[in-house]
Coordinates of C-alpha atoms in Angstrom, one line a residue:
X276 CA -32.6 5.2 -1.9
X277 CA -33.0 5.9 -5.6
X278 CA -34.3 3.4 -7.8
X279 CA -31.1 3.8 -9.8
X280 CA -29.0 3.2 -7.0
X281 CA -30.8 0.0 -6.0
X282 CA -30.4 -1.3 -9.4
X283 CA -26.6 -0.4 -9.1
X284 CA -26.3 -2.4 -5.9
X285 CA -28.1 -5.2 -7.1
X286 CA -25.9 -5.3 -10.4
X287 CA -22.7 -4.7 -8.1
X288 CA -23.7 -7.9 -5.9
X289 CA -24.3 -10.1 -9.0
X290 CA -21.0 -8.8 -10.5
X291 CA -18.8 -9.3 -7.5
X292 CA -20.3 -12.9 -7.2
X293 CA -19.5 -13.3 -10.6
X294 CA -16.0 -12.2 -10.5
X295 CA -15.0 -14.2 -7.7
X296 CA -16.1 -17.3 -9.2
X297 CA -14.4 -16.7 -12.3
X298 CA -10.9 -15.5 -10.8
X299 CA -11.2 -17.6 -7.7
X300 CA -8.4 -20.0 -9.1
X301 CA -5.9 -17.4 -9.9
X302 CA -6.7 -14.7 -7.3
X303 CA -7.6 -14.5 -3.9
X304 CA -11.1 -13.5 -3.0
X305 CA -9.3 -10.3 -1.2
X306 CA -7.6 -9.5 -4.0
X307 CA -10.8 -9.4 -6.2
X308 CA -12.8 -7.8 -3.5
X309 CA -9.7 -4.9 -3.7
X310 CA -9.9 -4.6 -7.5
X311 CA -13.6 -4.1 -7.5
X312 CA -13.5 -1.7 -4.5
X313 CA -10.5 0.3 -6.3
X314 CA -12.3 0.5 -9.7
X315 CA -15.6 1.5 -8.0
X316 CA -14.0 4.4 -5.8
X317 CA -13.1 6.0 -9.6
X318 CA -16.7 6.5 -10.3
X319 CA -17.6 8.2 -7.0
X320 CA -20.1 11.3 -7.6
X321 CA -20.2 10.2 -11.4
X322 CA -24.0 11.1 -12.8
X323 CA -24.4 7.8 -15.2
X324 CA -24.8 5.4 -12.4
X325 CA -26.6 2.8 -14.3
X326 CA -23.5 2.2 -16.3
X327 CA -21.1 1.8 -13.7
X328 CA -21.2 -1.9 -13.2
X329 CA -20.2 -2.3 -16.9
X330 CA -17.4 0.0 -16.4
X331 CA -16.1 -1.4 -13.2
X332 CA -16.0 -5.1 -14.5
X333 CA -14.1 -3.9 -17.7
X334 CA -11.5 -2.4 -15.4
X335 CA -11.5 -5.3 -13.2
X336 CA -11.0 -7.8 -15.7
X337 CA -8.4 -5.8 -17.5
X338 CA -6.8 -5.9 -14.3
X339 CA -7.2 -9.4 -13.1
X340 CA -6.5 -10.9 -16.8
X341 CA -4.3 -8.7 -19.0
X342 CA -5.0 -10.3 -22.3
X343 CA -8.7 -11.5 -22.4
X344 CA -9.4 -13.5 -25.3
X345 CA -13.0 -12.0 -25.9
X346 CA -13.9 -9.3 -28.0
X347 CA -15.2 -5.8 -26.8
X348 CA -18.7 -6.5 -28.0
X349 CA -18.8 -9.9 -25.9
X350 CA -17.4 -8.1 -22.9
X351 CA -20.1 -5.5 -23.0
X352 CA -22.7 -8.6 -23.5
X353 CA -21.1 -10.1 -20.5
X354 CA -21.6 -6.8 -18.4
X355 CA -25.0 -6.3 -19.4
X356 CA -26.1 -9.7 -18.7
X357 CA -24.9 -9.4 -15.0
X358 CA -26.4 -6.1 -14.8
X359 CA -29.9 -5.2 -13.5
X360 CA -32.8 -2.6 -14.9
X361 CA -34.1 -2.0 -18.4
X362 CA -31.4 0.4 -19.6
X363 CA -28.5 -1.7 -18.4
X364 CA -29.7 -5.0 -20.4
X365 CA -30.4 -3.1 -23.5
X366 CA -28.1 -5.0 -25.6
X367 CA -28.5 -8.3 -24.3
X368 CA -32.5 -7.7 -25.2
X369 CA -32.0 -6.2 -28.4
X370 CA -29.8 -9.7 -29.3
X371 CA -32.7 -11.8 -28.0
X372 CA -35.2 -9.8 -29.7
X373 CA -37.3 -11.8 -32.6
X374 CA -37.0 -8.9 -35.0
X375 CA -34.1 -9.6 -37.3
X376 CA -34.2 -6.1 -38.8
X377 CA -31.8 -3.2 -40.1
X378 CA -34.0 -1.3 -37.2
X379 CA -32.8 -3.5 -34.8
X380 CA -29.1 -3.3 -35.8
X381 CA -29.2 0.1 -35.8
X382 CA -30.7 0.3 -32.4
X383 CA -27.9 -2.1 -31.1
X384 CA -25.2 -0.3 -32.9
X385 CA -26.5 2.9 -31.4
X386 CA -26.7 1.2 -27.6
X387 CA -23.1 0.3 -28.1
X388 CA -22.2 3.5 -29.3
X389 CA -23.5 5.1 -26.3
X390 CA -21.8 2.8 -24.0
X391 CA -18.5 3.3 -25.8
X392 CA -18.7 6.9 -25.5
X393 CA -19.7 6.7 -21.7
X394 CA -16.7 4.5 -21.2
X395 CA -14.3 7.0 -22.9
X396 CA -15.8 10.2 -21.1
X397 CA -16.0 8.6 -17.6
X398 CA -12.5 6.8 -17.5
X399 CA -10.8 9.6 -19.2
X400 CA -12.0 12.1 -16.3
X401 CA -10.6 9.7 -13.5
X402 CA -7.8 11.5 -11.4
X403 CA -5.4 8.4 -12.2
X404 CA -2.2 10.3 -12.3
X405 CA 0.5 8.9 -14.6
X406 CA 3.5 7.0 -12.9
X407 CA 6.9 8.4 -13.3
X408 CA 9.2 6.1 -15.6
X409 CA 12.9 6.1 -15.5
X410 CA 14.1 6.4 -19.0
X411 CA 15.8 3.8 -20.7
X412 CA 15.2 1.5 -17.6
X413 CA 11.6 0.5 -18.3
X414 CA 10.9 0.8 -14.6
X415 CA 8.3 2.8 -12.9
X416 CA 9.2 4.8 -9.8
X417 CA 6.9 4.0 -7.0
X418 CA 7.5 6.8 -4.3
X419 CA 6.1 6.2 -0.6
X420 CA 6.3 7.1 3.1
X421 CA 6.8 3.8 5.2
X422 CA 7.3 3.2 9.2
X423 CA 11.0 3.3 9.9
X424 CA 11.0 -0.9 10.7
X425 CA 10.4 -1.3 7.1
X426 CA 13.5 0.6 5.7
X427 CA 16.0 -2.3 5.5
X428 CA 13.2 -4.3 3.6
X429 CA 12.8 -2.0 1.0
X430 CA 16.6 -1.3 0.7
X431 CA 17.5 -4.7 0.4
X432 CA 18.8 -5.6 -2.9
X433 CA 16.9 -8.7 -3.3
X434 CA 13.9 -6.8 -2.9
X435 CA 14.8 -4.1 -5.3
X436 CA 15.7 -6.9 -7.8
X437 CA 12.4 -8.7 -7.4
X438 CA 10.4 -5.4 -7.7
X439 CA 12.4 -4.5 -10.9
X440 CA 11.6 -8.0 -12.6
X441 CA 8.1 -6.6 -12.3
X442 CA 8.7 -3.2 -13.4
X443 CA 9.0 -1.1 -10.3
X444 CA 11.6 0.9 -8.5
X445 CA 10.1 1.9 -4.9
X446 CA 11.7 5.2 -3.2
X447 CA 10.8 5.2 0.3
X448 CA 11.4 7.7 3.0
X449 CA 10.9 6.8 6.9
X450 CA 8.1 8.4 9.2
X451 CA 6.6 7.4 12.4
X452 CA 3.5 5.8 11.4
X453 CA 1.1 8.4 12.8
X454 CA 3.1 10.9 11.4
X455 CA 2.6 9.6 8.0
X456 CA -1.2 10.5 8.2
X457 CA -0.2 14.3 8.6
X458 CA 2.4 14.9 6.2
X459 CA 1.7 15.9 2.5
X460 CA 1.3 12.9 0.4
X461 CA 0.6 14.7 -3.2
X462 CA 3.7 13.2 -4.6
X463 CA 3.6 10.0 -3.1
X464 CA 2.1 6.6 -4.6
X465 CA 1.5 4.8 -1.3
X466 CA 1.8 5.1 2.3
X467 CA 2.6 2.5 4.6
X468 CA 2.2 2.7 8.2
X469 CA 2.6 0.1 10.8
X470 CA -1.0 -0.4 11.9
X471 CA -4.5 -0.7 10.7
X472 CA -5.8 2.3 13.0
X473 CA -2.9 4.6 11.3
X474 CA -3.7 3.2 8.0
X475 CA -7.7 3.8 8.7
X476 CA -6.7 7.4 9.4
X477 CA -5.1 8.2 6.1
X478 CA -8.1 6.1 4.2
X479 CA -10.6 8.6 6.1
X480 CA -8.6 11.7 5.1
X481 CA -8.4 10.7 1.5
X482 CA -11.6 8.6 1.2
X483 CA -9.8 5.6 -0.1
X484 CA -11.4 2.3 0.5
X485 CA -8.5 -0.2 -1.0
X486 CA -5.7 -1.2 1.4
X487 CA -3.2 -4.2 1.6
X488 CA -1.9 -6.3 4.6
X489 CA 1.3 -8.0 3.4
X490 CA 2.6 -8.8 6.8
X491 CA 2.2 -8.1 10.6
X492 CA 4.2 -8.3 13.6
X493 CA 3.4 -8.5 17.2
X494 CA 4.4 -6.1 19.9
X495 CA 7.4 -7.1 22.1
X496 CA 9.8 -6.1 24.7
X497 CA 13.4 -6.1 24.3
X498 CA 15.7 -6.3 27.4
X499 CA 18.9 -7.9 28.9
X500 CA 19.3 -11.0 31.0
X501 CA 20.5 -9.3 34.0
X502 CA 17.0 -6.9 33.7
X503 CA 15.0 -10.1 32.9
X504 CA 16.5 -11.9 36.1
X505 CA 15.7 -9.0 38.4
X506 CA 12.0 -8.7 37.0
X507 CA 11.6 -12.4 37.3
X508 CA 12.4 -12.1 41.1
X509 CA 9.9 -9.2 40.9
X510 CA 7.2 -11.2 39.1
X511 CA 7.2 -9.1 36.3
X512 CA 8.8 -11.6 33.8
X513 CA 7.6 -15.3 33.6
X514 CA 10.4 -17.6 32.3
X515 CA 9.9 -20.2 29.8
X516 CA 10.7 -21.2 26.2
X517 CA 9.0 -17.8 25.4
X518 CA 9.5 -15.3 28.1
X519 CA 6.7 -13.3 28.9
X520 CA 6.0 -9.8 30.4
X521 CA 3.4 -9.4 32.7
X522 CA 1.8 -5.8 32.3
X523 CA -0.5 -6.1 35.2
X524 CA 2.5 -6.8 37.6
X525 CA 4.5 -4.0 35.8
X526 CA 1.5 -1.3 35.9
X527 CA 1.5 -2.0 39.6
X528 CA 5.4 -1.1 40.1
X529 CA 4.7 1.7 38.1
X530 CA 1.6 3.3 40.2
X531 CA 3.9 3.2 43.3
X532 CA 6.8 4.8 41.6
X533 CA 9.1 1.9 42.1
X534 CA 13.0 2.5 41.1
X535 CA 15.0 0.2 39.9
X536 CA 17.1 0.3 43.1
X537 CA 14.0 -0.3 45.3
X538 CA 14.2 -4.0 43.8
X539 CA 15.2 -6.5 46.6
X540 CA 18.9 -7.6 46.3
X541 CA 19.6 -5.5 42.8
X542 CA 23.2 -5.4 42.6
X543 CA 23.2 -5.6 38.8
X544 CA 21.4 -2.7 37.8
X545 CA 21.0 -0.2 41.3
X546 CA 19.9 2.8 39.5
X547 CA 17.7 5.7 40.9
X548 CA 15.5 5.8 38.3
X549 CA 11.9 4.6 37.8
X550 CA 11.3 1.2 36.2
X551 CA 9.6 2.2 32.9
X552 CA 9.6 0.8 29.4
X553 CA 11.3 3.1 26.7
X554 CA 9.1 3.8 23.9
X555 CA 8.7 6.0 21.2
X556 CA 6.5 9.6 21.2
X557 CA 3.1 8.6 21.2
X558 CA 2.3 11.5 19.3
X559 CA 3.8 10.5 16.1
X560 CA 4.5 6.9 16.3
X561 CA 2.7 3.7 16.0
X562 CA 4.5 1.2 18.4
X563 CA 3.8 3.9 21.1
X564 CA 0.3 3.9 20.3
X565 CA 0.0 0.1 20.3
X566 CA 2.0 0.4 23.8
X567 CA -0.9 2.5 24.8
X568 CA -3.5 0.1 23.6
X569 CA -1.9 -3.1 25.7
X570 CA -1.6 -0.9 29.0
X571 CA -4.8 0.7 28.3
X572 CA -6.7 -2.7 28.3
X573 CA -5.0 -3.9 31.4
X574 CA -5.8 -0.8 32.8
X575 CA -9.3 -1.1 32.2
X576 CA -9.7 -4.3 33.9
X577 CA -9.0 -6.5 30.7
X578 CA -11.3 -5.1 28.6
X579 CA -10.9 -2.8 25.2
X580 CA -11.1 1.2 26.1
X581 CA -14.5 2.2 24.8
X582 CA -16.5 5.2 25.7
X583 CA -15.9 8.4 27.4
X584 CA -15.7 6.8 31.1
X585 CA -13.3 4.1 30.5
X586 CA -11.0 6.5 29.0
X587 CA -10.9 8.9 31.7
X588 CA -10.5 6.1 34.2
X589 CA -7.3 4.9 32.5
X590 CA -5.7 7.9 31.2
X591 CA -3.8 8.8 34.7
X592 CA -2.7 5.5 34.6
X593 CA -1.2 5.1 31.0
X594 CA -0.3 8.6 30.9
X595 CA 2.8 8.2 33.4
X596 CA 4.3 5.5 31.2
X597 CA 5.0 8.4 28.6
X598 CA 5.7 11.3 30.6
X599 CA 8.1 9.9 32.9
X600 CA 10.4 8.9 30.1
X601 CA 11.8 12.2 29.1
X602 CA 12.7 12.5 25.4
X603 CA 11.3 10.1 22.9
X604 CA 11.9 9.6 19.5
X605 CA 9.7 9.8 16.5
X606 CA 10.0 6.3 14.6
X607 CA 10.7 2.7 16.4
X608 CA 14.3 2.6 14.6
X609 CA 15.7 5.1 17.0
X610 CA 15.2 3.3 20.3
X611 CA 15.9 -0.1 18.9
X612 CA 19.2 1.2 17.7
X613 CA 20.2 2.6 21.0
X614 CA 19.1 -0.8 22.5
X615 CA 21.6 -2.5 20.1
X616 CA 24.6 -0.2 20.7
X617 CA 24.3 1.4 24.1
X618 CA 23.5 -1.6 25.9
X619 CA 21.3 -1.8 29.2
X620 CA 22.5 1.7 30.7
X621 CA 20.1 3.8 29.0
X622 CA 17.5 1.4 27.8
X623 CA 16.9 -1.7 30.1
X624 CA 13.4 -2.2 28.5
X625 CA 12.5 -0.9 25.2
X626 CA 9.4 -1.4 23.4
X627 CA 9.6 -2.9 19.8
X628 CA 8.0 -4.9 17.0
X629 CA 9.1 -8.6 17.2
X630 CA 10.3 -8.3 13.4
X631 CA 13.0 -5.7 14.6
X632 CA 14.6 -8.2 17.0
X633 CA 14.3 -11.0 14.4
X634 CA 15.9 -9.1 11.6
X635 CA 18.6 -8.1 14.1
X636 CA 19.4 -11.8 14.6
X637 CA 19.5 -12.6 11.0
X638 CA 22.1 -10.0 10.5
X639 CA 23.9 -10.9 13.4
X640 CA 23.5 -7.7 15.4
X641 CA 22.4 -9.3 18.8
X642 CA 24.7 -9.7 21.8
X643 CA 24.5 -12.9 23.9
X644 CA 22.5 -11.1 26.9
X645 CA 20.0 -9.7 24.9
X646 CA 16.4 -10.9 25.7
X647 CA 13.1 -10.8 23.8
X648 CA 9.8 -10.9 26.0
X649 CA 6.3 -10.9 24.8
X650 CA 4.1 -8.4 26.6
X651 CA 0.9 -10.4 28.5
X652 CA -1.4 -9.3 26.7
X653 CA 0.3 -8.3 23.3
X654 CA -1.3 -6.3 20.2
X655 CA -0.6 -7.6 16.7
X656 CA 0.6 -4.7 14.5
X657 CA -0.7 -4.9 11.2
X658 CA 1.4 -3.4 8.4
X659 CA -1.1 -1.6 6.2
X660 CA -0.3 -0.3 2.6
X661 CA -2.6 2.3 1.4
X662 CA -2.2 2.8 -2.4
X663 CA -2.6 6.3 -3.4
X664 CA -2.4 5.8 -7.3
X665 CA -2.0 2.8 -9.9
X666 CA 1.5 2.3 -9.3
X667 CA 1.1 2.1 -5.4
X668 CA -1.6 -0.1 -5.9
X669 CA 0.6 -2.6 -8.1
X670 CA 2.9 -2.7 -5.4
X671 CA 0.5 -3.3 -2.7
X672 CA -0.5 -6.4 -4.6
X673 CA 3.0 -7.4 -5.4
X674 CA 4.0 -7.5 -1.7
X675 CA 0.9 -9.4 -0.9
X676 CA 1.0 -12.1 -3.5
X677 CA 4.6 -12.5 -4.5
X678 CA 6.1 -15.8 -3.3
X679 CA 9.8 -14.1 -3.1
X680 CA 8.7 -10.9 -1.9
X681 CA 6.6 -12.9 1.0
X682 CA 9.8 -15.0 1.6
X683 CA 12.0 -11.9 1.9
X684 CA 9.6 -10.2 4.2
X685 CA 9.9 -13.3 6.6
X686 CA 13.7 -12.9 6.8
X687 CA 13.3 -9.5 7.8
X688 CA 11.3 -10.8 10.7
X689 CA 7.9 -10.2 9.6
X690 CA 4.8 -12.9 9.9
X691 CA 3.2 -13.6 6.7
X692 CA 0.7 -15.5 5.4
X693 CA 2.8 -18.6 5.4
X694 CA 3.4 -19.1 9.0
X695 CA 6.0 -21.8 8.2
X696 CA 8.2 -19.2 6.5
X697 CA 8.5 -16.9 9.6
X698 CA 8.8 -20.2 12.0
X699 CA 11.9 -21.4 9.8
X700 CA 13.5 -18.0 10.0
X701 CA 13.2 -17.4 14.0
X702 CA 13.9 -21.3 14.6
X703 CA 17.4 -21.0 12.3
X704 CA 18.4 -17.7 14.1
X705 CA 17.8 -19.2 17.6
X706 CA 15.0 -16.2 18.5
X707 CA 12.5 -17.7 20.8
X708 CA 9.4 -16.6 18.9
X709 CA 5.9 -18.3 19.6
X710 CA 4.7 -20.1 16.7
X711 CA 1.2 -19.2 17.3
X712 CA 0.1 -15.9 19.1
X713 CA -2.7 -16.5 21.9
X714 CA -2.4 -13.7 24.2
X715 CA -3.5 -11.2 21.9
X716 CA -5.9 -8.2 22.2
X717 CA -7.6 -5.6 19.9
X718 CA -6.6 -2.1 19.9
X719 CA -9.2 0.6 20.9
X720 CA -11.5 2.0 17.6
X721 CA -9.8 4.8 15.8
X722 CA -11.9 7.2 17.7
X723 CA -11.2 5.8 21.2
X724 CA -7.4 5.5 20.1
X725 CA -7.3 9.3 19.1
X726 CA -9.0 10.3 22.4
X727 CA -6.4 8.5 24.5
X728 CA -3.7 10.0 22.2
X729 CA -5.1 13.6 22.6
X730 CA -5.1 12.7 26.4
X731 CA -1.4 11.8 26.7
X732 CA -0.6 15.0 24.8
X733 CA -2.3 17.2 27.2
X734 CA -0.4 15.5 29.9
X735 CA 2.8 16.3 28.2
X736 CA 1.9 19.8 28.4

């Protein structure tokens, strides 16, 4: 590692510690680290590395403290004191010099001029596109692509109003979360898929380090009381205050090509088709990919799938869960809407986000015989916003920190940092959701998930 790089890393560690200590009362550590990472990314590949910590501190302090009380010279001195190396602390050493002469003053002025010129030159070269403003409104348009399950949240007039009070107007379009990673995002300010792996794919493709996770939702299976009773007798559904869905027992039925009509004493749903959970298309949608992660874990003897051998072992099992369904939609809104309107005929079991069911309860769309069950195990879908420009970054911070937006997210069924908000909403609308998620497993790594999805795609062909 070059000497300048070592100095930069040492200076960045000191700078990070200092900023966390200075702003910990007004900002979370995650926010501060995110601001530092976002600022540092702007200088990737720039040649004058020894001045990078100084410039990063200026950017981060301006972001965390919009109206700093100190002067530009004082800010440079602060950055210099935190940096490392003879060139980085030039100004500080000149100020401490016993020589109180015109020559010292001239050298100090020269050093400040060099730093100022570098600040102007380097910052001006950053690809930070100007956000689009709405003439006469004072609002900045922030365009993004989001998982379809979040459309109702962004269209909520209360959310629109809260964003407007912060000077933003969000214009969003829906897409399957995995599909978001492959579409053209050139004219967008953010991408907001429904899981960390999908967001990671976007971050890797665009070399972006910053991300925000304002809320999350576990995967669940929506069904109907007659179906739940049938599967309880078959040992798949375990009744209780929060009904659970035994994935191992379910996979056993699927492996034997069990049809609904095969279940003993079935007079409620004697249909000659295989018992299968309806999902979205795993090639485009995150909810189906999360379902694949759950089934893969169970099929791999209750272990996260890792390595080529494990992938090949579980693929024949998990592929049948998708290829036997027929047509599947690209986003989670489609199958859940069919569940709400068409009844148990076409969709006796549907894989959804918990948030969709809770949101439907809040909006009084549920019928008395609709039942929510939780796969055992399940996976937590972490809704992750990837900012693509400055306005997208502002939106990500707002969604993560604004109390009103967090409260409204809970009303739309999402679990936020305040667990009490979600618990209050679910209890008020009589959704038997667990306060604490216990039987939760991690999805496979990004690479493994891609291999599994490629294998399922091949099985379609």
